[in-house]
Short mmCIF file of C-alpha atoms in Angstrom, two decimals:
data_model
loop_
_atom_site.label_atom_id
_atom_site.label_comp_id
_atom_site.label_asym_id
_atom_site.label_seq_id
_atom_site.Cartn_x
_atom_site.Cartn_y
_atom_site.Cartn_z
CA MET A 19 -0.01 0.07 -0.19
CA ALA A 20 1.28 3.50 -0.93
CA LEU A 21 2.09 5.74 1.90
CA LYS A 22 2.98 9.23 1.49
CA ILE A 23 4.69 11.71 3.88
CA ARG A 24 4.85 15.56 3.59
CA PRO A 25 4.80 18.56 6.06
CA ASP A 26 2.16 19.39 7.86
CA PRO A 27 0.69 22.54 5.70
CA ARG A 28 -0.84 23.93 9.17
CA ARG A 29 2.49 24.04 10.70
CA PRO A 30 5.10 25.46 8.29
CA SER A 31 7.83 26.09 10.88
CA GLY A 32 8.48 22.31 11.29
CA GLY A 33 8.06 19.60 13.87
CA TYR A 34 4.74 17.88 12.18
CA ALA A 35 4.52 15.77 9.31
CA GLU A 36 1.47 14.46 7.47
CA LEU A 37 0.99 10.64 6.62
CA SER A 38 -1.59 9.73 3.89
CA ALA A 39 -2.83 6.51 2.34
CA GLU A 40 -5.87 5.45 0.41
CA ALA A 41 -8.79 5.38 2.53
CA GLY A 42 -9.78 2.07 1.85
CA ALA A 43 -6.56 0.83 3.20
CA LEU A 44 -6.85 2.94 6.42
CA PRO A 45 -10.50 2.60 7.63
CA GLU A 46 -10.01 3.19 11.22
CA THR A 47 -10.63 6.52 13.06
CA GLU A 48 -7.41 6.35 14.91
CA ALA A 49 -4.06 4.78 14.20
CA THR A 50 -0.77 3.94 15.66
CA VAL A 51 2.51 4.61 14.12
CA SER A 52 5.80 2.80 14.46
CA VAL A 53 9.28 3.69 12.79
CA PHE A 54 11.92 1.43 11.89
CA ASP A 55 15.28 2.54 10.78
CA ALA A 56 16.59 0.18 8.29
CA PHE A 57 20.20 1.02 8.65
CA SER A 58 20.76 0.90 12.52
CA GLU A 59 17.81 -1.98 12.58
CA ARG A 60 16.27 -0.31 15.81
CA PHE A 61 12.89 1.30 16.47
CA LEU A 62 12.09 4.59 17.60
CA GLY A 63 10.72 4.79 21.07
CA LEU A 64 10.14 7.86 23.63
CA ASP A 65 14.01 7.64 24.84
CA GLY A 66 15.52 7.12 21.52
CA TRP A 67 16.16 4.39 19.31
CA GLN A 68 15.96 0.75 20.62
CA SER A 69 15.65 -2.52 19.71
CA ASP A 70 12.14 -3.31 20.68
CA ARG A 71 9.02 -2.14 18.77
CA ALA A 72 7.42 0.80 19.98
CA GLU A 73 4.07 2.57 18.89
CA PHE A 74 3.34 6.19 18.95
CA GLY A 75 -0.26 7.34 19.13
CA PRO A 76 -3.27 6.79 18.90
CA TYR A 77 -3.47 9.84 16.08
CA GLU A 78 -6.80 10.99 14.84
CA VAL A 79 -7.43 9.86 11.08
CA VAL A 80 -9.19 12.38 8.98
CA ARG A 81 -10.67 11.59 5.61
CA ASP A 82 -10.14 13.72 2.65
CA GLY A 83 -11.77 12.27 -0.59
CA ASP A 84 -10.20 9.03 -1.36
CA ARG A 85 -7.12 9.77 0.82
CA ALA A 86 -6.90 8.92 4.77
CA ARG A 87 -4.56 11.60 6.61
CA LEU A 88 -3.14 11.54 10.27
CA VAL A 89 -0.48 13.99 11.79
CA ILE A 90 2.62 13.04 13.74
CA GLY A 91 4.22 15.61 15.92
CA PRO A 92 7.72 16.24 17.39
CA GLU A 93 7.84 13.27 19.40
CA ILE A 94 8.67 11.56 15.87
CA VAL A 95 9.93 14.36 13.64
CA ASN A 96 12.24 15.96 15.79
CA ARG A 97 14.19 12.40 16.26
CA ILE A 98 14.71 11.62 12.24
CA GLU A 99 17.26 12.83 10.19
CA GLU A 100 16.71 13.77 6.42
CA TYR A 101 17.02 10.90 3.81
CA ALA A 102 17.10 8.18 6.58
CA ALA A 103 16.04 4.92 5.19
CA LEU A 104 12.86 4.07 7.26
CA LYS A 105 10.09 1.43 7.34
CA ILE A 106 7.00 3.16 8.81
CA ARG A 107 4.22 1.29 10.10
CA VAL A 108 0.58 2.86 10.20
CA ASN A 109 -2.01 0.09 11.74
CA ARG A 110 -1.60 -2.62 9.03
CA ILE A 111 -0.03 -0.44 6.35
CA GLU A 112 3.93 -0.93 6.20
CA ALA A 113 5.94 1.10 3.64
CA GLU A 114 9.53 1.52 3.10
CA LEU A 115 10.48 4.98 2.33
CA SER A 116 13.36 7.70 2.59
CA TRP A 117 12.46 10.52 5.06
CA PRO A 118 12.01 13.82 2.99
CA ASP A 119 14.10 16.58 3.25
CA ASP A 120 11.53 19.36 3.38
CA VAL A 121 10.18 17.65 6.70
CA VAL A 122 12.40 19.42 9.40
CA PRO A 123 12.24 19.41 13.36
CA MET A 124 10.88 21.84 15.39
CA PRO A 125 13.05 25.18 15.42
CA GLY A 126 14.83 26.41 18.47
CA ALA A 127 16.98 24.40 21.19
CA ALA A 128 17.36 24.66 25.19
CA ARG A 129 19.88 27.57 26.28
CA ILE A 130 21.89 26.96 29.06
CA GLY A 131 22.96 29.68 30.91
CA GLY A 132 25.78 29.59 33.43
CA LEU A 133 26.16 30.89 36.96
CA ALA A 134 28.73 33.58 37.77
CA VAL A 135 30.04 33.96 41.12
CA ALA A 136 31.42 37.41 42.08
CA ARG A 137 34.28 37.69 44.30
CA ALA A 138 35.19 40.78 46.58
CA ALA A 139 38.33 42.39 45.95
CA PRO A 140 41.09 42.18 48.55
CA ALA A 141 41.21 45.33 51.02
CA GLU A 142 43.87 47.66 50.50
CA ALA A 143 45.74 48.73 53.28
CA THR A 144 48.82 50.99 53.08
CA THR A 145 51.06 52.04 55.91
CA GLU A 146 52.96 55.29 56.28
CA ALA A 147 56.38 55.55 57.86
CA THR A 148 57.29 58.95 59.24
CA ALA A 149 60.23 59.74 60.94
CA ASP A 150 61.39 63.00 62.48
CA THR A 151 65.22 63.42 63.04
CA LYS A 152 66.06 66.19 65.14
CA GLY A 153 69.42 67.25 66.45
CA LEU A 154 70.99 70.06 68.29
CA LEU A 155 74.63 70.56 67.93
CA THR A 156 76.36 73.53 69.05
CA GLY A 157 79.82 74.76 70.07
CA LYS A 158 78.62 76.85 73.08
CA LEU A 159 79.09 75.89 76.50
CA PRO A 160 76.01 75.86 78.52
CA ASP A 161 75.45 79.09 80.31
CA PRO A 162 76.14 78.73 84.08
CA GLY A 163 73.23 78.83 86.40
CA PRO A 164 72.98 80.87 89.22
CA GLY A 165 75.33 80.42 91.86
CA ALA A 166 78.05 78.77 89.57
CA PRO A 167 81.58 79.85 89.60
CA PRO A 168 82.35 82.63 87.53
CA PRO A 169 83.90 82.29 84.22
CA ALA A 170 87.78 81.23 84.04
CA ALA A 171 88.57 84.71 82.74
CA GLN A 172 87.10 86.26 86.07
CA THR A 173 88.93 84.00 88.16
CA GLU A 174 92.50 83.18 88.60
CA ASP A 175 93.47 80.46 86.10
CA PRO A 176 96.74 79.09 86.59
CA ALA A 177 96.94 77.85 82.82
CA PRO A 178 98.35 80.19 80.42
CA GLU A 179 96.17 81.64 77.54
CA GLU A 180 97.89 79.05 75.11
CA GLN A 181 96.24 76.05 76.64
CA ARG A 182 92.96 77.65 76.42
CA ARG A 183 93.19 78.07 72.58
CA SER A 184 94.51 74.67 72.09
CA ARG A 185 90.92 73.28 73.13
CA LEU A 186 89.24 74.81 70.15
CA PRO A 187 90.38 72.45 67.40
CA LEU A 188 89.25 69.59 69.66
CA ILE A 189 85.89 70.68 70.21
CA ALA A 190 85.34 71.45 66.22
CA GLY A 191 86.41 67.98 65.33
CA LEU A 192 84.06 66.33 67.97
CA SER A 193 81.20 68.57 66.54
CA ALA A 194 82.15 67.25 62.81
CA LEU A 195 82.00 63.79 63.85
CA ALA A 196 78.75 64.27 65.68
CA LEU A 197 77.30 65.72 62.27
CA LEU A 198 78.81 62.72 60.34
CA ILE A 199 77.27 60.17 62.70
CA CYS A 200 73.64 61.85 62.24
CA GLY A 201 73.83 62.03 58.64
CA GLY A 202 74.64 58.44 58.32
CA ALA A 203 71.96 57.55 60.58
CA LEU A 204 69.64 59.42 58.59
CA ALA A 205 70.83 57.94 55.21
CA TRP A 206 70.59 54.32 56.64
CA PHE A 207 67.04 55.00 57.63
CA LEU A 208 66.00 56.50 54.10
CA MET A 209 67.30 53.46 52.45
CA GLN A 210 65.37 50.81 54.51
CA PRO A 211 62.77 49.13 52.07
CA PRO A 212 59.16 50.14 52.82
CA SER A 213 57.25 47.86 55.30
CA PRO A 214 54.90 45.29 53.25
CA PRO A 215 51.55 46.54 53.09
CA VAL A 216 48.96 44.81 55.47
CA VAL A 217 46.47 42.88 53.34
CA ALA A 218 43.25 41.83 55.19
CA ASP A 219 42.20 38.08 54.78
CA ARG A 220 40.02 37.36 51.63
CA PRO A 221 36.65 36.08 52.47
CA GLU A 222 35.70 32.73 51.58
CA ALA A 223 33.10 32.52 48.91
CA GLU A 224 29.88 30.78 49.94
CA PRO A 225 29.56 27.49 48.19
CA THR A 226 27.39 27.66 45.04
CA PRO A 227 24.20 25.69 45.44
CA PRO A 228 23.59 22.96 43.08
CA ASP A 229 21.75 23.91 39.75
CA PRO A 230 18.28 22.38 39.96
CA CYS A 231 17.81 22.46 36.37
CA ARG A 232 21.13 20.38 35.78
CA PRO A 233 20.68 17.25 33.28
CA GLU A 234 20.66 14.47 35.98
CA ALA A 235 18.15 16.44 38.11
CA LEU A 236 15.65 16.78 35.10
CA ALA A 237 16.35 13.02 34.19
CA GLY A 238 14.41 12.24 37.29
CA LEU A 239 11.23 14.15 36.62
CA ASP A 240 8.79 11.36 36.18
CA GLY A 241 9.94 10.08 39.81
CA LEU A 242 8.83 13.34 41.59
CA PRO A 243 5.16 14.30 42.61
CA PHE A 244 3.50 15.85 39.70
CA ALA A 245 3.14 18.99 41.72
CA GLU A 246 6.99 19.25 42.23
CA GLY A 247 7.55 18.24 38.66
CA ARG A 248 5.38 20.74 37.39
CA ALA A 249 7.16 23.55 39.42
CA LEU A 250 10.30 22.39 38.21
CA MET A 251 9.46 22.49 34.77
CA ALA A 252 7.82 26.10 35.01
CA ARG A 253 11.36 27.08 36.49
CA CYS A 254 13.67 25.16 34.18
CA GLY A 255 11.43 26.05 30.80
CA ALA A 256 13.45 25.09 27.69
CA ARG A 257 16.10 23.20 29.58
CA VAL A 258 13.31 20.43 29.81
CA THR A 259 13.20 18.17 26.85
CA PRO A 260 9.59 17.26 25.67
CA GLN A 261 10.47 13.50 26.38
CA GLN A 262 11.06 14.40 30.03
CA ALA A 263 8.03 16.26 30.29
CA LEU A 264 5.98 13.73 28.58
CA ALA A 265 7.40 11.02 30.92
CA ALA A 266 6.52 13.37 33.91
CA LEU A 267 2.94 13.93 32.62
CA GLU A 268 2.34 10.14 32.13
CA ALA A 269 3.40 9.18 35.63
CA GLY A 270 1.14 12.11 37.08
CA ALA A 271 -1.89 10.62 35.01
CA ASP A 272 -1.27 7.17 35.94
CA ALA A 273 -1.08 8.43 39.72
CA GLY A 274 -4.54 9.96 39.18
CA ASP A 275 -3.26 13.56 39.63
CA ALA A 276 -6.08 15.97 38.76
CA ASP A 277 -3.68 18.41 37.45
CA ALA A 278 -1.62 15.78 35.25
CA LEU A 279 -5.13 14.58 33.77
CA LEU A 280 -6.12 18.18 33.13
CA LEU A 281 -2.76 19.28 31.22
CA PHE A 282 -3.28 16.15 29.19
CA GLY A 283 -6.61 17.17 27.99
CA GLU A 284 -5.40 20.57 27.28
CA ILE A 285 -2.49 19.35 25.09
CA TYR A 286 -4.92 17.16 23.26
CA ASP A 287 -7.15 20.01 23.17
CA GLU A 288 -6.61 22.33 20.07
CA GLY A 289 -8.38 25.26 21.63
CA ALA A 290 -6.23 25.34 24.80
CA ASN A 291 -2.39 25.40 23.87
CA ASP A 292 -1.23 28.37 26.16
CA ASP A 293 0.42 26.07 28.73
CA PRO A 294 4.30 26.66 29.41
CA VAL A 295 4.67 23.07 28.77
CA GLU A 296 3.52 23.40 25.25
CA THR A 297 4.81 26.89 24.49
CA GLU A 298 8.31 26.57 26.12
CA ILE A 299 9.09 23.01 26.35
CA GLY A 300 7.68 22.30 23.27
CA LEU A 301 5.60 19.15 24.17
CA SER A 302 2.76 18.71 21.56
CA LEU A 303 0.42 16.00 20.81
CA THR A 304 -1.62 15.39 17.97
CA PRO A 305 -5.17 17.23 18.62
CA SER A 306 -7.92 15.04 19.28
CA ALA A 307 -11.11 16.27 20.77
CA SER A 308 -12.22 12.75 21.83
CA LYS A 309 -8.95 12.36 23.77
CA ALA A 310 -9.32 15.82 25.37
CA ALA A 311 -12.78 14.85 26.60
CA GLU A 312 -11.55 11.53 28.12
CA TYR A 313 -8.58 13.39 29.94
CA TYR A 314 -11.10 16.22 31.02
CA ALA A 315 -13.66 13.81 32.28
CA ARG A 316 -10.84 11.69 34.40
CA ALA A 317 -9.60 15.06 35.81
CA ARG A 318 -13.18 16.01 36.72
CA ALA A 319 -13.49 12.88 38.50
CA ALA A 320 -10.33 13.53 40.19
CA GLY A 321 -11.76 16.89 41.62
CA SER A 322 -10.82 19.48 39.14
CA ALA A 323 -13.36 22.25 38.75
CA GLU A 324 -11.26 23.59 35.99
CA ALA A 325 -11.73 20.18 33.89
CA THR A 326 -15.34 20.46 34.24
CA ARG A 327 -15.59 24.24 32.82
CA ARG A 328 -13.50 22.91 29.86
CA LEU A 329 -15.72 19.90 29.30
CA GLU A 330 -18.56 21.99 29.14
CA ARG A 331 -17.10 24.12 26.38
CA LEU A 332 -16.03 21.10 24.34
CA CYS A 333 -19.15 18.82 24.68
CA PRO A 334 -21.33 20.95 22.38
CA ASP A 335 -18.64 20.45 19.53
CA LEU A 336 -18.27 16.81 20.28
CA ARG A 337 -22.11 16.18 19.83
CA ALA A 338 -22.22 18.17 16.93
CA ALA A 339 -19.42 16.42 14.90
CA SER A 340 -20.13 14.21 12.45
CA ASP A 341 -17.72 11.16 13.30
CA THR A 342 -18.77 8.47 15.14
CA LEU A 343 -15.68 8.81 17.64
CA SER A 344 -16.76 12.25 18.77
CA ARG A 345 -20.23 11.61 19.28
CA SER A 346 -19.22 8.25 21.30
CA ALA A 347 -16.92 10.70 23.47
CA ALA A 348 -19.96 12.90 23.86
CA GLU A 349 -22.23 10.26 25.16
CA GLU A 350 -19.56 8.84 27.26
CA TYR A 351 -17.99 12.01 28.88
CA CYS A 352 -20.35 14.83 28.48
CA ARG A 353 -22.93 13.42 31.07
CA PRO A 354 -23.31 15.36 34.15
#
């Protein structure tokens, strides 16, 4: 059976592809898709390529004349390289084809920012050394105090005048020696190296707390209670992969968490696509009104008032739909 693939015309930016086959070969209203890489001989799964077969979906099948069409999303498109030799199976249809180069992944990638730690500059301290050198040299003898004996000239001096004059060169020599000693001491003091500045102890930097958005932390999203996982996804944004977000969402839904069931319904609901899990992380599933109604009903049963309001908005469209799947969903989930 011929199976054709092309970019989804409603999403030209990438990340989605349209599979089509003859309407008679695909009579069902929903279909699952499996992808087998002929080169590596592995199947595509939620965590990458694996040895066991994995199926994505179910996807809603839409009739268009003699063709049946369904749209697959980034969970498949973002993992396949152009011209890859594949074997794609849609329900009972299986076809070997080369992945076209015009079906491209969703643009954009997670940005990792880094943490910068500011360190304080060391305090500067300066010391000033001052020195005052004072000296008083004189050739005069101190003045005698009151009651001191009179000067030698006024008393009888047995020494002759020549002896008094011979003392003057000795006094001058001693004065010159004293000047030399003081000058040498001053020169030695000025030639001493300055004292090293006193440096204050550098404060120890506080340890950097671990990054909550590191890859190993995000890898365990599905093991957290959904409320904690939802808060971590809102904080880390695009650093969370769609596969990690989907695993956390499935774990919360399996546990019966009302918020997880409500978010599943919003992702399937084409009229509700403003949640950060879709707009920032990029998790997207093929729109299906019946699937949205199913998850809204489960969230309502778990106690979500918002799910009740969304189901009331969706039910009139389900009742008015022409396909059997939508009317069946209305009968099952739109009852009070």
